[in-house]
Amino acid sequence: MFMIIGAMNNPKEDVVSEIEAIVSAEYDYVELTVEPPMASREIVLERLSEIKSTASSSKRGIIVGHTAWYMPIVIPYDSVRKRALDELVRDFELFNKIGSVEYVVVHTSFSPGYESDDIMELSLIESLERLKREAEERGLRLLIENDPISPFSRYERVIMALDADMCLDLGHAFVVKGLRSGLLLAYRTGKLRHVHAHDNKGKKDEHLPIGAGKIPWDFVIKTLKAIGYNGTITVEDHSQSRDLRAYSGELLRKMWREIEKGNIWELLPVGP
């Protein structure tokens, strides 16, 4: 069993040149995030033929679609929430048009406008139920990603309530001290379908290269292997260094090979 490793485009950079760099780094697939300023829906639609052609040079092409994390799908104004959900559905239609996309990732975004956590969670579950239905109608599988602000226990309740598929963001989980909880939830539910990998120092969501922060990657990779995970892992390094993003993929593969050999070794950090 070997890891299937892809990378996500940085939405602050030209979308086609980002995909070219991901393909050049020999990643297995592309996770396309549709976000302004350089990968908005309008830009992606305008350059769709070029995007698909470039991504097809990777082993699997674009197999994961990623949506903006800040869409207000939990907000005390129903008209605003409905508009946000409508915008996400338009993203789903775009991913369906690409043809190769299997998964679409949405986020547990919470609004500070609610006083009651219970009301927030019910509102989120209602929004995600609609998105799950809309994704399935377009031949896509909805994955719910944990956020870097809320207690991980909240994400766990949402996953259990919806019987939903997980996108476990390791960097986000580490910030809220939920790394072990996330891996345990994946083991208990069997719902882990996709992983996001990027590093940080445990204080904020930095999206650093693998090894540049404090995440215990040897523990993470050993645990993923132990629970039998054989899905996709996307490097989500937004450090704006394409060389370091390529190196992140190499490090993940190296760790996996060493663990398969039964070796225990320390990951040499990229930075402090």
PDB file of C-alpha atoms in Angstrom:
ATOM      1  CA  MET A   1       0.000   0.000   0.000  1.00  0.00           C
ATOM      2  CA  PHE A   2       1.412   3.391  -1.007  1.00  0.00           C
ATOM      3  CA  MET A   3       0.324   6.943  -0.426  1.00  0.00           C
ATOM      4  CA  ILE A   4      -1.579   8.831  -3.124  1.00  0.00           C
ATOM      5  CA  ILE A   5      -0.165  12.336  -2.800  1.00  0.00           C
ATOM      6  CA  GLY A   6      -1.447  15.440  -4.542  1.00  0.00           C
ATOM      7  CA  ALA A   7      -1.107  19.176  -4.089  1.00  0.00           C
ATOM      8  CA  MET A   8      -3.432  22.171  -4.097  1.00  0.00           C
ATOM      9  CA  ASN A   9      -2.967  25.317  -6.129  1.00  0.00           C
ATOM     10  CA  ASN A  10      -2.316  28.502  -4.199  1.00  0.00           C
ATOM     11  CA  PRO A  11      -5.253  30.789  -5.091  1.00  0.00           C
ATOM     12  CA  LYS A  12      -2.987  33.835  -4.836  1.00  0.00           C
ATOM     13  CA  GLU A  13      -0.983  32.612  -7.846  1.00  0.00           C
ATOM     14  CA  ASP A  14      -1.861  32.083 -11.510  1.00  0.00           C
ATOM     15  CA  VAL A  15      -3.999  28.953 -11.589  1.00  0.00           C
ATOM     16  CA  VAL A  16      -2.484  27.378 -14.718  1.00  0.00           C
ATOM     17  CA  SER A  17       1.128  27.988 -13.696  1.00  0.00           C
ATOM     18  CA  GLU A  18       0.315  26.531 -10.279  1.00  0.00           C
ATOM     19  CA  ILE A  19      -1.031  23.357 -11.880  1.00  0.00           C
ATOM     20  CA  GLU A  20       2.026  23.189 -14.138  1.00  0.00           C
ATOM     21  CA  ALA A  21       4.256  23.338 -11.043  1.00  0.00           C
ATOM     22  CA  ILE A  22       2.252  20.602  -9.301  1.00  0.00           C
ATOM     23  CA  VAL A  23       2.526  18.346 -12.345  1.00  0.00           C
ATOM     24  CA  SER A  24       6.238  19.132 -12.684  1.00  0.00           C
ATOM     25  CA  ALA A  25       6.773  18.104  -9.042  1.00  0.00           C
ATOM     26  CA  GLU A  26       5.345  14.671  -9.962  1.00  0.00           C
ATOM     27  CA  TYR A  27       2.381  14.806  -7.641  1.00  0.00           C
ATOM     28  CA  ASP A  28      -0.195  12.110  -8.343  1.00  0.00           C
ATOM     29  CA  TYR A  29      -3.120  14.496  -8.722  1.00  0.00           C
ATOM     30  CA  VAL A  30      -4.299  18.094  -8.427  1.00  0.00           C
ATOM     31  CA  GLU A  31      -6.719  19.445  -5.832  1.00  0.00           C
ATOM     32  CA  LEU A  32      -8.229  22.518  -7.454  1.00  0.00           C
ATOM     33  CA  THR A  33      -9.351  25.234  -5.083  1.00  0.00           C
ATOM     34  CA  VAL A  34     -11.759  27.730  -6.606  1.00  0.00           C
ATOM     35  CA  GLU A  35     -11.081  30.993  -4.778  1.00  0.00           C
ATOM     36  CA  PRO A  36     -10.220  34.595  -5.616  1.00  0.00           C
ATOM     37  CA  PRO A  37      -8.054  36.330  -6.506  1.00  0.00           C
ATOM     38  CA  MET A  38      -6.322  34.123  -9.097  1.00  0.00           C
ATOM     39  CA  ALA A  39      -8.534  31.018  -9.114  1.00  0.00           C
ATOM     40  CA  SER A  40     -12.026  32.467  -8.945  1.00  0.00           C
ATOM     41  CA  ARG A  41     -14.873  30.593 -10.582  1.00  0.00           C
ATOM     42  CA  GLU A  42     -14.899  33.103 -13.426  1.00  0.00           C
ATOM     43  CA  ILE A  43     -11.170  32.659 -14.111  1.00  0.00           C
ATOM     44  CA  VAL A  44     -11.389  28.872 -13.916  1.00  0.00           C
ATOM     45  CA  LEU A  45     -14.338  28.796 -16.323  1.00  0.00           C
ATOM     46  CA  GLU A  46     -12.559  31.106 -18.740  1.00  0.00           C
ATOM     47  CA  ARG A  47      -9.416  28.934 -18.717  1.00  0.00           C
ATOM     48  CA  LEU A  48     -11.080  25.574 -18.185  1.00  0.00           C
ATOM     49  CA  SER A  49      -9.753  23.909 -21.333  1.00  0.00           C
ATOM     50  CA  GLU A  50      -6.185  24.964 -20.485  1.00  0.00           C
ATOM     51  CA  ILE A  51      -6.591  23.861 -16.867  1.00  0.00           C
ATOM     52  CA  LYS A  52      -7.897  20.414 -17.794  1.00  0.00           C
ATOM     53  CA  SER A  53      -5.199  19.887 -20.413  1.00  0.00           C
ATOM     54  CA  THR A  54      -2.405  20.860 -18.018  1.00  0.00           C
ATOM     55  CA  ALA A  55      -3.734  18.755 -15.129  1.00  0.00           C
ATOM     56  CA  SER A  56      -4.168  15.695 -17.348  1.00  0.00           C
ATOM     57  CA  SER A  57      -0.375  15.340 -17.438  1.00  0.00           C
ATOM     58  CA  SER A  58      -0.466  14.154 -13.818  1.00  0.00           C
ATOM     59  CA  LYS A  59      -1.321  10.527 -13.067  1.00  0.00           C
ATOM     60  CA  ARG A  60      -4.924  11.237 -12.051  1.00  0.00           C
ATOM     61  CA  GLY A  61      -5.686  14.808 -13.095  1.00  0.00           C
ATOM     62  CA  ILE A  62      -8.019  16.947 -10.977  1.00  0.00           C
ATOM     63  CA  ILE A  63      -9.798  14.530  -8.647  1.00  0.00           C
ATOM     64  CA  VAL A  64     -10.600  16.843  -5.712  1.00  0.00           C
ATOM     65  CA  GLY A  65     -12.460  20.153  -5.852  1.00  0.00           C
ATOM     66  CA  HIS A  66     -11.967  22.569  -2.971  1.00  0.00           C
ATOM     67  CA  THR A  67     -14.204  25.497  -2.038  1.00  0.00           C
ATOM     68  CA  ALA A  68     -13.514  28.753  -0.204  1.00  0.00           C
ATOM     69  CA  TRP A  69     -13.248  28.212   3.551  1.00  0.00           C
ATOM     70  CA  TYR A  70     -14.876  31.530   4.424  1.00  0.00           C
ATOM     71  CA  MET A  71     -18.298  30.996   2.829  1.00  0.00           C
ATOM     72  CA  PRO A  72     -20.883  32.058   5.485  1.00  0.00           C
ATOM     73  CA  ILE A  73     -22.982  28.906   5.631  1.00  0.00           C
ATOM     74  CA  VAL A  74     -23.586  29.406   9.366  1.00  0.00           C
ATOM     75  CA  ILE A  75     -24.874  32.935   9.821  1.00  0.00           C
ATOM     76  CA  PRO A  76     -27.944  34.468  11.530  1.00  0.00           C
ATOM     77  CA  TYR A  77     -29.288  35.854   8.234  1.00  0.00           C
ATOM     78  CA  ASP A  78     -31.103  33.222   6.199  1.00  0.00           C
ATOM     79  CA  SER A  79     -30.929  35.207   2.956  1.00  0.00           C
ATOM     80  CA  VAL A  80     -27.134  35.520   3.229  1.00  0.00           C
ATOM     81  CA  ARG A  81     -26.755  31.855   4.150  1.00  0.00           C
ATOM     82  CA  LYS A  82     -28.911  30.799   1.192  1.00  0.00           C
ATOM     83  CA  ARG A  83     -26.814  32.912  -1.173  1.00  0.00           C
ATOM     84  CA  ALA A  84     -23.609  31.353   0.178  1.00  0.00           C
ATOM     85  CA  LEU A  85     -25.035  27.862  -0.336  1.00  0.00           C
ATOM     86  CA  ASP A  86     -26.132  28.797  -3.860  1.00  0.00           C
ATOM     87  CA  GLU A  87     -22.588  29.963  -4.626  1.00  0.00           C
ATOM     88  CA  LEU A  88     -21.145  26.673  -3.385  1.00  0.00           C
ATOM     89  CA  VAL A  89     -23.588  24.754  -5.573  1.00  0.00           C
ATOM     90  CA  ARG A  90     -22.312  26.758  -8.551  1.00  0.00           C
ATOM     91  CA  ASP A  91     -18.822  25.543  -7.622  1.00  0.00           C
ATOM     92  CA  PHE A  92     -20.166  21.975  -7.612  1.00  0.00           C
ATOM     93  CA  GLU A  93     -21.490  22.527 -11.122  1.00  0.00           C
ATOM     94  CA  LEU A  94     -18.050  23.698 -12.207  1.00  0.00           C
ATOM     95  CA  PHE A  95     -16.391  20.620 -10.694  1.00  0.00           C
ATOM     96  CA  ASN A  96     -18.936  18.415 -12.435  1.00  0.00           C
ATOM     97  CA  LYS A  97     -18.054  20.126 -15.716  1.00  0.00           C
ATOM     98  CA  ILE A  98     -14.362  19.285 -15.252  1.00  0.00           C
ATOM     99  CA  GLY A  99     -15.334  15.627 -15.475  1.00  0.00           C
ATOM    100  CA  SER A 100     -12.563  13.994 -13.438  1.00  0.00           C
ATOM    101  CA  VAL A 101     -13.481  15.389  -9.990  1.00  0.00           C
ATOM    102  CA  GLU A 102     -14.592  12.730  -7.493  1.00  0.00           C
ATOM    103  CA  TYR A 103     -14.629  14.652  -4.198  1.00  0.00           C
ATOM    104  CA  VAL A 104     -15.643  18.170  -3.223  1.00  0.00           C
ATOM    105  CA  VAL A 105     -14.461  19.711   0.054  1.00  0.00           C
ATOM    106  CA  VAL A 106     -16.493  22.165   2.150  1.00  0.00           C
ATOM    107  CA  HIS A 107     -15.721  23.603   5.567  1.00  0.00           C
ATOM    108  CA  THR A 108     -17.251  23.887   9.019  1.00  0.00           C
ATOM    109  CA  SER A 109     -17.251  27.681   9.068  1.00  0.00           C
ATOM    110  CA  PHE A 110     -18.842  29.235  12.148  1.00  0.00           C
ATOM    111  CA  SER A 111     -20.233  32.742  12.558  1.00  0.00           C
ATOM    112  CA  PRO A 112     -19.495  34.819  15.681  1.00  0.00           C
ATOM    113  CA  GLY A 113     -22.999  36.279  15.376  1.00  0.00           C
ATOM    114  CA  TYR A 114     -24.723  33.424  17.184  1.00  0.00           C
ATOM    115  CA  GLU A 115     -24.789  33.327  20.962  1.00  0.00           C
ATOM    116  CA  SER A 116     -25.802  29.672  21.112  1.00  0.00           C
ATOM    117  CA  ASP A 117     -23.420  26.942  19.999  1.00  0.00           C
ATOM    118  CA  ASP A 118     -26.389  24.586  19.716  1.00  0.00           C
ATOM    119  CA  ILE A 119     -28.117  26.884  17.234  1.00  0.00           C
ATOM    120  CA  MET A 120     -24.876  27.236  15.267  1.00  0.00           C
ATOM    121  CA  GLU A 121     -24.441  23.492  15.001  1.00  0.00           C
ATOM    122  CA  LEU A 122     -28.035  22.930  13.924  1.00  0.00           C
ATOM    123  CA  SER A 123     -27.668  25.642  11.294  1.00  0.00           C
ATOM    124  CA  LEU A 124     -24.425  24.103  10.049  1.00  0.00           C
ATOM    125  CA  ILE A 125     -25.930  20.627   9.870  1.00  0.00           C
ATOM    126  CA  GLU A 126     -28.896  21.981   7.922  1.00  0.00           C
ATOM    127  CA  SER A 127     -26.542  23.702   5.450  1.00  0.00           C
ATOM    128  CA  LEU A 128     -24.357  20.630   5.045  1.00  0.00           C
ATOM    129  CA  GLU A 129     -27.363  18.390   4.485  1.00  0.00           C
ATOM    130  CA  ARG A 130     -28.319  20.517   1.500  1.00  0.00           C
ATOM    131  CA  LEU A 131     -24.734  20.566   0.177  1.00  0.00           C
ATOM    132  CA  LYS A 132     -24.436  16.806   0.525  1.00  0.00           C
ATOM    133  CA  ARG A 133     -27.618  16.340  -1.484  1.00  0.00           C
ATOM    134  CA  GLU A 134     -26.567  18.865  -4.143  1.00  0.00           C
ATOM    135  CA  ALA A 135     -23.142  17.229  -4.507  1.00  0.00           C
ATOM    136  CA  GLU A 136     -24.607  13.755  -4.901  1.00  0.00           C
ATOM    137  CA  GLU A 137     -27.010  15.000  -7.573  1.00  0.00           C
ATOM    138  CA  ARG A 138     -23.954  16.099  -9.565  1.00  0.00           C
ATOM    139  CA  GLY A 139     -22.026  12.870  -9.131  1.00  0.00           C
ATOM    140  CA  LEU A 140     -19.711  14.250  -6.444  1.00  0.00           C
ATOM    141  CA  ARG A 141     -18.905  12.998  -2.956  1.00  0.00           C
ATOM    142  CA  LEU A 142     -19.056  15.679  -0.271  1.00  0.00           C
ATOM    143  CA  LEU A 143     -16.193  15.810   2.233  1.00  0.00           C
ATOM    144  CA  ILE A 144     -16.393  17.968   5.356  1.00  0.00           C
ATOM    145  CA  GLU A 145     -13.180  19.612   6.531  1.00  0.00           C
ATOM    146  CA  ASN A 146     -12.425  20.573  10.138  1.00  0.00           C
ATOM    147  CA  ASP A 147     -11.641  24.221  10.836  1.00  0.00           C
ATOM    148  CA  PRO A 148      -8.719  25.743  12.816  1.00  0.00           C
ATOM    149  CA  ILE A 149     -10.871  27.721  15.273  1.00  0.00           C
ATOM    150  CA  SER A 150     -13.586  25.518  16.768  1.00  0.00           C
ATOM    151  CA  PRO A 151     -12.958  22.768  19.335  1.00  0.00           C
ATOM    152  CA  PHE A 152     -12.468  19.476  17.513  1.00  0.00           C
ATOM    153  CA  SER A 153     -15.341  17.985  19.499  1.00  0.00           C
ATOM    154  CA  ARG A 154     -17.729  20.212  17.527  1.00  0.00           C
ATOM    155  CA  TYR A 155     -16.467  18.800  14.226  1.00  0.00           C
ATOM    156  CA  GLU A 156     -16.860  15.300  15.617  1.00  0.00           C
ATOM    157  CA  ARG A 157     -20.503  15.959  16.529  1.00  0.00           C
ATOM    158  CA  VAL A 158     -21.232  17.275  13.032  1.00  0.00           C
ATOM    159  CA  ILE A 159     -19.645  14.243  11.356  1.00  0.00           C
ATOM    160  CA  MET A 160     -21.598  11.864  13.578  1.00  0.00           C
ATOM    161  CA  ALA A 161     -24.899  13.723  13.123  1.00  0.00           C
ATOM    162  CA  LEU A 162     -24.621  13.692   9.327  1.00  0.00           C
ATOM    163  CA  ASP A 163     -22.913  10.307   9.007  1.00  0.00           C
ATOM    164  CA  ALA A 164     -20.650  12.311   6.698  1.00  0.00           C
ATOM    165  CA  ASP A 165     -17.312  11.650   5.035  1.00  0.00           C
ATOM    166  CA  MET A 166     -14.250  13.329   6.525  1.00  0.00           C
ATOM    167  CA  CYS A 167     -11.542  15.507   5.089  1.00  0.00           C
ATOM    168  CA  LEU A 168      -9.117  15.593   8.001  1.00  0.00           C
ATOM    169  CA  ASP A 169      -6.994  18.726   7.863  1.00  0.00           C
ATOM    170  CA  LEU A 170      -3.974  17.842   9.977  1.00  0.00           C
ATOM    171  CA  GLY A 171      -2.749  21.423  10.318  1.00  0.00           C
ATOM    172  CA  HIS A 172      -6.135  22.668  11.495  1.00  0.00           C
ATOM    173  CA  ALA A 173      -6.461  19.788  13.945  1.00  0.00           C
ATOM    174  CA  PHE A 174      -3.020  20.512  15.399  1.00  0.00           C
ATOM    175  CA  VAL A 175      -3.891  24.176  16.059  1.00  0.00           C
ATOM    176  CA  VAL A 176      -6.944  23.219  18.161  1.00  0.00           C
ATOM    177  CA  LYS A 177      -5.104  20.321  19.855  1.00  0.00           C
ATOM    178  CA  GLY A 178      -7.295  17.825  18.015  1.00  0.00           C
ATOM    179  CA  LEU A 179      -4.706  15.809  16.096  1.00  0.00           C
ATOM    180  CA  ARG A 180      -5.090  12.616  18.115  1.00  0.00           C
ATOM    181  CA  SER A 181      -8.866  13.111  18.294  1.00  0.00           C
ATOM    182  CA  GLY A 182      -9.028  13.425  14.515  1.00  0.00           C
ATOM    183  CA  LEU A 183      -7.055  10.266  13.897  1.00  0.00           C
ATOM    184  CA  LEU A 184      -9.127   8.429  16.512  1.00  0.00           C
ATOM    185  CA  LEU A 185     -12.358   9.648  14.876  1.00  0.00           C
ATOM    186  CA  ALA A 186     -11.090   8.360  11.536  1.00  0.00           C
ATOM    187  CA  TYR A 187     -10.385   4.964  13.096  1.00  0.00           C
ATOM    188  CA  ARG A 188     -13.699   4.735  14.973  1.00  0.00           C
ATOM    189  CA  THR A 189     -15.969   5.803  12.123  1.00  0.00           C
ATOM    190  CA  GLY A 190     -14.186   4.535   9.028  1.00  0.00           C
ATOM    191  CA  LYS A 191     -15.278   7.832   7.431  1.00  0.00           C
ATOM    192  CA  LEU A 192     -11.875   9.263   6.507  1.00  0.00           C
ATOM    193  CA  ARG A 193     -11.751   9.779   2.740  1.00  0.00           C
ATOM    194  CA  HIS A 194      -9.194  12.561   2.299  1.00  0.00           C
ATOM    195  CA  VAL A 195      -6.374  14.308   4.191  1.00  0.00           C
ATOM    196  CA  HIS A 196      -4.866  17.797   3.999  1.00  0.00           C
ATOM    197  CA  ALA A 197      -1.209  18.059   5.023  1.00  0.00           C
ATOM    198  CA  HIS A 198       0.585  21.281   5.947  1.00  0.00           C
ATOM    199  CA  ASP A 199       2.570  22.378   8.973  1.00  0.00           C
ATOM    200  CA  ASN A 200       2.389  24.993  11.716  1.00  0.00           C
ATOM    201  CA  LYS A 201       3.831  25.680  15.153  1.00  0.00           C
ATOM    202  CA  GLY A 202       0.614  24.955  17.019  1.00  0.00           C
ATOM    203  CA  LYS A 203      -0.541  28.543  17.515  1.00  0.00           C
ATOM    204  CA  LYS A 204      -2.176  29.503  14.206  1.00  0.00           C
ATOM    205  CA  ASP A 205      -3.022  28.153  10.765  1.00  0.00           C
ATOM    206  CA  GLU A 206       0.188  28.909   8.842  1.00  0.00           C
ATOM    207  CA  HIS A 207       0.125  26.410   5.943  1.00  0.00           C
ATOM    208  CA  LEU A 208       3.889  25.862   6.141  1.00  0.00           C
ATOM    209  CA  PRO A 209       5.887  23.197   4.270  1.00  0.00           C
ATOM    210  CA  ILE A 210       5.998  19.752   5.876  1.00  0.00           C
ATOM    211  CA  GLY A 211       8.664  19.780   8.585  1.00  0.00           C
ATOM    212  CA  ALA A 212       8.747  23.562   9.040  1.00  0.00           C
ATOM    213  CA  GLY A 213       6.493  23.443  12.109  1.00  0.00           C
ATOM    214  CA  LYS A 214       5.902  21.181  15.092  1.00  0.00           C
ATOM    215  CA  ILE A 215       3.462  18.549  13.824  1.00  0.00           C
ATOM    216  CA  PRO A 216       4.812  15.051  14.692  1.00  0.00           C
ATOM    217  CA  TRP A 217       4.721  13.715  11.145  1.00  0.00           C
ATOM    218  CA  ASP A 218       6.275  10.348  11.938  1.00  0.00           C
ATOM    219  CA  PHE A 219       3.432   9.717  14.425  1.00  0.00           C
ATOM    220  CA  VAL A 220       0.817  10.933  11.926  1.00  0.00           C
ATOM    221  CA  ILE A 221       2.040   8.769   9.052  1.00  0.00           C
ATOM    222  CA  LYS A 222       2.477   5.705  11.272  1.00  0.00           C
ATOM    223  CA  THR A 223      -1.062   6.153  12.601  1.00  0.00           C
ATOM    224  CA  LEU A 224      -2.583   6.588   9.140  1.00  0.00           C
ATOM    225  CA  LYS A 225      -0.831   3.427   8.030  1.00  0.00           C
ATOM    226  CA  ALA A 226      -1.907   1.553  11.179  1.00  0.00           C
ATOM    227  CA  ILE A 227      -5.602   2.369  10.652  1.00  0.00           C
ATOM    228  CA  GLY A 228      -5.379   1.176   7.057  1.00  0.00           C
ATOM    229  CA  TYR A 229      -5.830   4.532   5.356  1.00  0.00           C
ATOM    230  CA  ASN A 230      -5.105   4.273   1.650  1.00  0.00           C
ATOM    231  CA  GLY A 231      -6.821   7.390   0.328  1.00  0.00           C
ATOM    232  CA  THR A 232      -5.573  10.713  -0.957  1.00  0.00           C
ATOM    233  CA  ILE A 233      -3.338  13.196   0.852  1.00  0.00           C
ATOM    234  CA  THR A 234      -3.088  16.757  -0.450  1.00  0.00           C
ATOM    235  CA  VAL A 235      -0.122  18.966   0.389  1.00  0.00           C
ATOM    236  CA  GLU A 236      -1.654  22.370   1.172  1.00  0.00           C
ATOM    237  CA  ASP A 237       1.542  24.389   1.557  1.00  0.00           C
ATOM    238  CA  HIS A 238       0.804  28.058   0.812  1.00  0.00           C
ATOM    239  CA  SER A 239       4.281  29.361   1.681  1.00  0.00           C
ATOM    240  CA  GLN A 240       4.596  30.615  -1.923  1.00  0.00           C
ATOM    241  CA  SER A 241       7.693  28.483  -2.472  1.00  0.00           C
ATOM    242  CA  ARG A 242       6.979  25.897  -5.133  1.00  0.00           C
ATOM    243  CA  ASP A 243      10.291  24.180  -4.418  1.00  0.00           C
ATOM    244  CA  LEU A 244       9.299  23.659  -0.779  1.00  0.00           C
ATOM    245  CA  ARG A 245       5.870  22.417  -1.830  1.00  0.00           C
ATOM    246  CA  ALA A 246       7.575  19.833  -4.039  1.00  0.00           C
ATOM    247  CA  TYR A 247       9.890  18.921  -1.151  1.00  0.00           C
ATOM    248  CA  SER A 248       6.887  18.409   1.140  1.00  0.00           C
ATOM    249  CA  GLY A 249       5.624  15.655  -1.147  1.00  0.00           C
ATOM    250  CA  GLU A 250       9.048  14.039  -1.228  1.00  0.00           C
ATOM    251  CA  LEU A 251       9.201  14.040   2.583  1.00  0.00           C
ATOM    252  CA  LEU A 252       5.795  12.385   2.921  1.00  0.00           C
ATOM    253  CA  ARG A 253       6.799   9.636   0.496  1.00  0.00           C
ATOM    254  CA  LYS A 254      10.120   9.153   2.276  1.00  0.00           C
ATOM    255  CA  MET A 255       8.423   8.810   5.670  1.00  0.00           C
ATOM    256  CA  TRP A 256       5.957   6.292   4.288  1.00  0.00           C
ATOM    257  CA  ARG A 257       8.748   4.183   2.777  1.00  0.00           C
ATOM    258  CA  GLU A 258      10.762   4.247   6.007  1.00  0.00           C
ATOM    259  CA  ILE A 259       7.756   3.278   8.114  1.00  0.00           C
ATOM    260  CA  GLU A 260       6.931   0.428   5.735  1.00  0.00           C
ATOM    261  CA  LYS A 261      10.473  -0.837   6.287  1.00  0.00           C
ATOM    262  CA  GLY A 262       9.881  -0.705  10.036  1.00  0.00           C
ATOM    263  CA  ASN A 263      12.368   2.097  10.562  1.00  0.00           C
ATOM    264  CA  ILE A 264      11.851   4.796  13.180  1.00  0.00           C
ATOM    265  CA  TRP A 265      13.524   8.046  12.258  1.00  0.00           C
ATOM    266  CA  GLU A 266      13.219  11.711  13.083  1.00  0.00           C
ATOM    267  CA  LEU A 267      11.978  14.143  10.487  1.00  0.00           C
ATOM    268  CA  LEU A 268      14.607  16.780   9.826  1.00  0.00           C
ATOM    269  CA  PRO A 269      12.837  20.166   9.877  1.00  0.00           C
ATOM    270  CA  VAL A 270      12.926  22.586   6.974  1.00  0.00           C
ATOM    271  CA  GLY A 271      13.038  25.512   9.388  1.00  0.00           C
ATOM    272  CA  PRO A 272      13.001  26.283  13.111  1.00  0.00           C
TER     273      PRO A 272
END
